[in-house]
Amino acid sequence: MTIIVTGGAGFIGSNFIFHMLRKDPQYRIVCVDKLTYAGNLSTLESVTGNPNFRFVKLDICDRAGVFALFEEEKPDVVVNFAAESHVDRSIENPEVFLQTNIIGTSVLMDACRKYKAERFHQVSTDEVYGDLPLDCPDLFFTEETPLHTSSPYSSSKAAADLLALSYYRTFGLPVTISRCSNNYGPYHFPEKLIPLMIANALSDKPLPVYGKGENVRDWLYVEDHCKAIDLIIHKGRVGEVYNVGGHNEMKNIDIVKLICKELGKPEGLISFVADRKGHDMRYAIDPTKIHNELGWLPETKFADGIKKTIKWYLENEAWWKPIVSGN
């Protein structure tokens, strides 16, 4: 089986590649990545010598390039991780997000149609649902929750989801979609909350927290997410959306304090900054559907996953320090 993984030099995409190559040596993985600021070839060093792995530098918006690659590889499955994904950046420059997240997705699906891929899987986000109130802890996002986006980023992802479902209905393209909660783990780009706090704390730099840090997120260990996608592309029903959540809700401020404690750093490093525009208060996913249909449940408790993540960053400074320094 040949699987094209777009955005494979990024955080979740690279972890998915590692998972698939470990799982079955019969898989051929073709990694496509534009290598923007968040894509890092050094992330893939451990698999570059694998005969079943190929890296192609390519922008998914490059229609001619994408079609030429599909002509050559004839992929069975395409998993689309490629996306602009940082909310703050989407507020500063929405157009880049519309181009990559919507147009790029359409290019990939057109190529899947022409070359008859058996599955196109769109990796989406729980942010397409908007947010939940803090005072209603029994409310969760389900696959039936209406889309109610808050940022150019989440709007672009919601648009891509709707486009994918339209390709299923109009063209019969075998599409599946997963909407995940916040991921964490190895190779997480250091602009995101957890790796940023770890990197700054290790350098005794201020730990910037939006508002009062009361925003709640549902945290999903990246390896658990990869296992969920693996199940969906093999056993999931086409035309369906699957929510993938970690059942690990945490306030941002509590995560930052936990990182300080684990690293032996003072909470005095915490610095509260002006809140983000349109900042969602709470995300929480109900993964009942994927559990009932595919048997998936998150395996990693946050208390264990955060320790593994901190340990990884302590042992892999050679990966993240050049990113933080700008080198």
Short mmCIF file of C-alpha atoms in Angstrom, two decimals:
data_model
loop_
_atom_site.label_atom_id
_atom_site.label_comp_id
_atom_site.label_asym_id
_atom_site.label_seq_id
_atom_site.Cartn_x
_atom_site.Cartn_y
_atom_site.Cartn_z
CA MET A 1 0.00 0.00 0.00
CA THR A 2 1.30 3.45 -0.94
CA ILE A 3 0.26 6.29 1.35
CA ILE A 4 0.91 9.94 0.55
CA VAL A 5 1.20 11.94 3.77
CA THR A 6 1.05 15.69 3.21
CA GLY A 7 2.54 17.97 5.85
CA GLY A 8 4.64 15.00 6.93
CA ALA A 9 7.59 17.10 8.11
CA GLY A 10 5.35 18.78 10.66
CA PHE A 11 4.39 17.74 14.16
CA ILE A 12 1.46 15.33 13.77
CA GLY A 13 2.32 14.26 10.22
CA SER A 14 5.82 13.12 11.16
CA ASN A 15 4.53 11.17 14.15
CA PHE A 16 1.99 9.50 11.86
CA ILE A 17 4.77 8.49 9.45
CA PHE A 18 6.79 6.98 12.31
CA HIS A 19 3.72 5.08 13.51
CA MET A 20 2.89 3.64 10.08
CA LEU A 21 6.46 2.58 9.28
CA ARG A 22 6.74 0.87 12.67
CA LYS A 23 3.44 -0.87 12.26
CA ASP A 24 3.90 -2.56 8.89
CA PRO A 25 7.04 -2.77 6.72
CA GLN A 26 4.80 -3.32 3.68
CA TYR A 27 3.62 0.29 3.71
CA ARG A 28 5.30 2.71 1.31
CA ILE A 29 5.13 6.24 2.71
CA VAL A 30 5.56 9.27 0.46
CA CYS A 31 5.96 12.43 2.54
CA VAL A 32 4.98 15.70 0.85
CA ASP A 33 5.89 18.95 2.57
CA LYS A 34 6.47 22.53 1.45
CA LEU A 35 8.93 23.03 4.35
CA THR A 36 7.49 26.28 5.61
CA TYR A 37 8.61 27.53 9.03
CA ALA A 38 6.80 24.63 10.74
CA GLY A 39 8.19 21.88 8.50
CA ASN A 40 11.56 20.49 9.51
CA LEU A 41 13.54 17.88 7.60
CA SER A 42 15.58 17.05 10.70
CA THR A 43 12.38 15.65 12.20
CA LEU A 44 12.45 12.88 9.59
CA GLU A 45 16.13 11.91 10.02
CA SER A 46 15.29 8.58 11.65
CA VAL A 47 13.38 7.35 8.56
CA THR A 48 15.25 8.96 5.65
CA GLY A 49 17.25 5.77 5.09
CA ASN A 50 14.16 3.55 5.08
CA PRO A 51 13.65 2.09 1.56
CA ASN A 52 9.87 2.40 2.05
CA PHE A 53 10.07 6.14 2.69
CA ARG A 54 10.32 8.97 0.18
CA PHE A 55 10.37 12.73 0.79
CA VAL A 56 9.12 15.21 -1.82
CA LYS A 57 9.33 18.96 -1.33
CA LEU A 58 6.08 20.23 -2.81
CA ASP A 59 3.35 22.79 -2.17
CA ILE A 60 -0.08 21.12 -2.20
CA CYS A 61 -1.39 24.21 -4.04
CA ASP A 62 0.92 23.38 -6.95
CA ARG A 63 -1.59 21.55 -9.13
CA ALA A 64 0.89 20.48 -11.82
CA GLY A 65 3.38 19.22 -9.23
CA VAL A 66 0.74 17.32 -7.26
CA PHE A 67 -0.69 15.66 -10.37
CA ALA A 68 2.79 14.68 -11.56
CA LEU A 69 3.49 13.04 -8.19
CA PHE A 70 0.19 11.15 -8.25
CA GLU A 71 0.92 10.00 -11.80
CA GLU A 72 4.22 8.58 -10.57
CA GLU A 73 3.13 7.08 -7.26
CA LYS A 74 -0.53 6.08 -7.86
CA PRO A 75 -1.30 6.32 -4.11
CA ASP A 76 -3.83 4.06 -2.47
CA VAL A 77 -4.43 6.47 0.41
CA VAL A 78 -3.83 10.19 0.94
CA VAL A 79 -3.74 11.63 4.47
CA ASN A 80 -3.78 15.43 4.47
CA PHE A 81 -2.03 17.01 7.45
CA ALA A 82 -0.74 19.94 5.38
CA ALA A 83 -2.18 23.14 6.82
CA GLU A 84 -1.42 26.53 8.21
CA SER A 85 -2.49 25.98 11.79
CA HIS A 86 -1.50 28.78 14.16
CA VAL A 87 -4.46 30.95 15.15
CA ASP A 88 -2.37 34.06 15.87
CA ARG A 89 -0.79 33.88 12.42
CA SER A 90 -4.24 33.51 10.82
CA ILE A 91 -5.34 36.74 12.50
CA GLU A 92 -2.30 38.53 11.09
CA ASN A 93 -2.54 37.07 7.56
CA PRO A 94 -5.77 35.19 6.76
CA GLU A 95 -5.12 34.80 3.01
CA VAL A 96 -2.29 32.29 3.43
CA PHE A 97 -4.64 30.07 5.42
CA LEU A 98 -7.35 30.21 2.79
CA GLN A 99 -4.88 29.30 0.07
CA THR A 100 -3.25 26.31 1.77
CA ASN A 101 -6.13 24.95 3.80
CA ILE A 102 -8.88 25.26 1.17
CA ILE A 103 -7.29 25.45 -2.29
CA GLY A 104 -4.59 22.94 -1.37
CA THR A 105 -7.20 20.47 -0.15
CA SER A 106 -9.17 20.83 -3.38
CA VAL A 107 -6.04 20.16 -5.46
CA LEU A 108 -5.34 16.96 -3.53
CA MET A 109 -8.91 15.74 -3.90
CA ASP A 110 -8.91 16.45 -7.64
CA ALA A 111 -5.76 14.35 -7.94
CA CYS A 112 -7.38 11.59 -5.87
CA ARG A 113 -10.35 11.60 -8.24
CA LYS A 114 -8.19 11.36 -11.36
CA TYR A 115 -5.89 8.64 -10.03
CA LYS A 116 -8.64 6.76 -8.19
CA ALA A 117 -7.22 6.78 -4.66
CA GLU A 118 -9.06 4.39 -2.36
CA ARG A 119 -9.24 6.91 0.48
CA PHE A 120 -8.72 10.62 1.05
CA HIS A 121 -8.49 11.46 4.73
CA GLN A 122 -8.77 15.06 5.86
CA VAL A 123 -7.19 15.85 9.24
CA SER A 124 -9.27 18.62 10.79
CA THR A 125 -9.70 20.24 14.21
CA ASP A 126 -12.23 20.62 17.00
CA GLU A 127 -11.89 24.38 16.52
CA VAL A 128 -14.41 24.20 13.67
CA TYR A 129 -17.09 23.85 16.36
CA GLY A 130 -16.24 27.14 18.06
CA ASP A 131 -16.13 26.93 21.84
CA LEU A 132 -18.10 25.80 24.88
CA PRO A 133 -18.92 27.79 28.04
CA LEU A 134 -16.77 27.15 31.08
CA ASP A 135 -19.82 26.79 33.33
CA CYS A 136 -21.28 23.83 31.38
CA PRO A 137 -18.80 20.99 32.01
CA ASP A 138 -21.29 18.38 30.76
CA LEU A 139 -21.35 19.85 27.25
CA PHE A 140 -19.10 18.25 24.60
CA PHE A 141 -18.54 18.53 20.87
CA THR A 142 -20.10 15.67 18.93
CA GLU A 143 -20.03 15.08 15.18
CA GLU A 144 -23.50 16.65 15.06
CA THR A 145 -22.43 19.92 16.72
CA PRO A 146 -22.99 22.81 14.26
CA LEU A 147 -19.87 24.46 12.85
CA HIS A 148 -19.33 27.84 14.51
CA THR A 149 -15.83 29.10 13.82
CA SER A 150 -14.00 31.87 15.66
CA SER A 151 -10.84 32.58 13.63
CA PRO A 152 -9.65 32.65 10.01
CA TYR A 153 -7.76 29.43 10.80
CA SER A 154 -10.78 27.48 12.03
CA SER A 155 -12.94 28.95 9.25
CA SER A 156 -10.49 27.70 6.63
CA LYS A 157 -10.49 24.23 8.18
CA ALA A 158 -14.29 24.15 8.33
CA ALA A 159 -14.43 25.17 4.66
CA ALA A 160 -12.05 22.34 3.74
CA ASP A 161 -14.21 19.86 5.68
CA LEU A 162 -17.35 20.96 3.85
CA LEU A 163 -15.53 20.81 0.53
CA ALA A 164 -14.37 17.27 1.27
CA LEU A 165 -17.90 16.15 2.14
CA SER A 166 -19.16 17.75 -1.08
CA TYR A 167 -16.60 15.75 -3.08
CA TYR A 168 -17.95 12.60 -1.44
CA ARG A 169 -21.55 13.46 -2.28
CA THR A 170 -20.98 14.93 -5.75
CA PHE A 171 -18.15 12.80 -7.09
CA GLY A 172 -18.26 9.73 -4.86
CA LEU A 173 -14.72 10.39 -3.61
CA PRO A 174 -14.05 8.05 -0.66
CA VAL A 175 -13.50 10.71 1.98
CA THR A 176 -13.16 10.52 5.76
CA ILE A 177 -12.55 13.39 8.19
CA SER A 178 -11.17 13.42 11.72
CA ARG A 179 -11.51 16.38 14.07
CA CYS A 180 -9.02 16.26 16.90
CA SER A 181 -8.45 18.12 20.12
CA ASN A 182 -5.13 19.79 21.00
CA ASN A 183 -2.20 17.46 20.38
CA TYR A 184 1.05 17.36 22.36
CA GLY A 185 4.17 15.22 22.30
CA PRO A 186 7.54 14.91 20.50
CA TYR A 187 8.44 17.28 17.63
CA HIS A 188 5.77 19.85 18.54
CA PHE A 189 6.75 23.21 17.01
CA PRO A 190 7.91 25.58 19.78
CA GLU A 191 5.39 28.35 19.08
CA LYS A 192 2.61 26.21 20.59
CA LEU A 193 1.71 26.36 24.28
CA ILE A 194 3.36 23.26 25.77
CA PRO A 195 6.69 23.27 23.88
CA LEU A 196 6.93 27.07 24.20
CA MET A 197 6.51 26.86 27.97
CA ILE A 198 9.07 24.04 28.21
CA ALA A 199 11.64 25.87 26.08
CA ASN A 200 11.17 29.20 27.85
CA ALA A 201 11.24 27.63 31.31
CA LEU A 202 14.49 25.80 30.55
CA SER A 203 16.01 29.16 29.56
CA ASP A 204 14.44 30.99 32.54
CA LYS A 205 12.51 33.22 30.16
CA PRO A 206 9.02 34.62 30.86
CA LEU A 207 6.13 32.22 30.30
CA PRO A 208 3.48 34.27 28.43
CA VAL A 209 -0.10 33.21 29.19
CA TYR A 210 -3.12 34.76 27.48
CA GLY A 211 -5.61 36.57 29.72
CA LYS A 212 -5.89 34.81 33.06
CA GLY A 213 -5.03 31.39 31.65
CA GLU A 214 -8.53 30.07 32.30
CA ASN A 215 -9.08 28.76 28.76
CA VAL A 216 -9.66 25.00 28.80
CA ARG A 217 -8.37 22.58 26.19
CA ASP A 218 -8.80 18.82 25.74
CA TRP A 219 -5.27 17.41 25.31
CA LEU A 220 -4.54 14.38 23.12
CA TYR A 221 -1.15 12.66 23.08
CA VAL A 222 0.01 12.64 19.47
CA GLU A 223 0.64 8.88 19.31
CA ASP A 224 -2.96 8.20 20.34
CA HIS A 225 -4.13 10.52 17.56
CA CYS A 226 -2.00 8.66 14.99
CA LYS A 227 -3.53 5.36 16.03
CA ALA A 228 -6.99 6.84 15.56
CA ILE A 229 -6.22 8.02 12.03
CA ASP A 230 -4.74 4.62 11.21
CA LEU A 231 -8.03 2.99 12.25
CA ILE A 232 -10.14 5.50 10.32
CA ILE A 233 -8.32 5.08 7.00
CA HIS A 234 -8.56 1.29 7.24
CA LYS A 235 -11.95 0.73 8.87
CA GLY A 236 -13.80 4.05 8.97
CA ARG A 237 -16.95 4.55 6.92
CA VAL A 238 -16.53 6.81 3.90
CA GLY A 239 -18.36 10.12 4.04
CA GLU A 240 -18.13 10.18 7.84
CA VAL A 241 -16.62 12.55 10.40
CA TYR A 242 -14.92 11.14 13.51
CA ASN A 243 -14.13 13.23 16.58
CA VAL A 244 -10.85 12.26 18.26
CA GLY A 245 -10.42 13.57 21.80
CA GLY A 246 -8.16 12.86 24.73
CA HIS A 247 -10.56 13.13 27.70
CA ASN A 248 -7.86 15.31 29.27
CA GLU A 249 -9.32 18.76 29.92
CA MET A 250 -6.90 21.24 31.47
CA LYS A 251 -6.79 24.98 32.05
CA ASN A 252 -3.85 26.64 30.30
CA ILE A 253 -2.60 28.12 33.57
CA ASP A 254 -2.64 24.69 35.25
CA ILE A 255 -0.53 23.23 32.43
CA VAL A 256 2.03 26.02 32.74
CA LYS A 257 2.22 25.54 36.52
CA LEU A 258 2.64 21.79 36.05
CA ILE A 259 5.52 22.34 33.61
CA CYS A 260 7.17 24.69 36.13
CA LYS A 261 6.83 22.04 38.83
CA GLU A 262 8.22 19.24 36.65
CA LEU A 263 11.23 21.37 35.65
CA GLY A 264 11.80 22.83 39.11
CA LYS A 265 11.19 26.37 37.90
CA PRO A 266 9.44 29.16 39.86
CA GLU A 267 5.89 30.15 38.97
CA GLY A 268 7.17 33.72 39.08
CA LEU A 269 8.25 33.19 35.46
CA ILE A 270 4.57 33.24 34.44
CA SER A 271 3.62 36.47 32.69
CA PHE A 272 0.00 37.24 31.80
CA VAL A 273 -0.40 38.99 28.44
CA ALA A 274 -3.28 40.60 26.53
CA ASP A 275 -5.78 37.99 25.42
CA ARG A 276 -6.02 36.80 21.82
CA LYS A 277 -8.84 38.25 19.69
CA GLY A 278 -11.85 35.92 19.62
CA HIS A 279 -10.15 33.51 22.02
CA ASP A 280 -12.24 30.34 22.46
CA MET A 281 -12.84 29.51 26.12
CA ARG A 282 -13.25 25.73 26.15
CA TYR A 283 -12.87 22.78 23.78
CA ALA A 284 -14.07 19.32 24.78
CA ILE A 285 -14.64 16.35 22.46
CA ASP A 286 -16.98 13.40 22.86
CA PRO A 287 -15.20 10.47 21.09
CA THR A 288 -18.10 8.04 21.54
CA LYS A 289 -18.58 7.49 17.80
CA ILE A 290 -15.01 6.41 17.05
CA HIS A 291 -15.03 4.24 20.16
CA ASN A 292 -18.29 2.50 19.27
CA GLU A 293 -17.49 2.01 15.58
CA LEU A 294 -13.73 1.42 15.59
CA GLY A 295 -12.87 0.55 19.18
CA TRP A 296 -10.55 3.52 19.68
CA LEU A 297 -9.95 5.16 23.04
CA PRO A 298 -7.10 7.45 24.13
CA GLU A 299 -4.47 5.41 25.94
CA THR A 300 -2.30 8.17 27.44
CA LYS A 301 -3.34 10.08 30.55
CA PHE A 302 -2.19 13.68 30.56
CA ALA A 303 -0.13 13.20 33.75
CA ASP A 304 1.89 10.52 31.96
CA GLY A 305 1.97 12.17 28.54
CA ILE A 306 3.26 15.51 29.81
CA LYS A 307 6.11 13.78 31.63
CA LYS A 308 7.06 11.88 28.47
CA THR A 309 6.87 15.11 26.47
CA ILE A 310 9.05 17.08 28.89
CA LYS A 311 11.57 14.22 28.95
CA TRP A 312 11.69 14.26 25.14
CA TYR A 313 12.41 18.00 25.02
CA LEU A 314 15.12 17.62 27.65
CA GLU A 315 16.77 14.88 25.61
CA ASN A 316 16.37 16.54 22.20
CA GLU A 317 17.62 20.09 22.60
CA ALA A 318 19.51 19.69 19.32
CA TRP A 319 16.14 19.56 17.55
CA TRP A 320 14.33 22.52 19.11
CA LYS A 321 17.09 24.96 20.12
CA PRO A 322 17.97 25.90 16.49
CA ILE A 323 14.26 26.56 15.90
CA VAL A 324 13.93 28.82 18.93
CA SER A 325 17.14 30.68 18.04
CA GLY A 326 16.00 31.20 14.45
CA ASN A 327 18.92 29.24 12.99
#
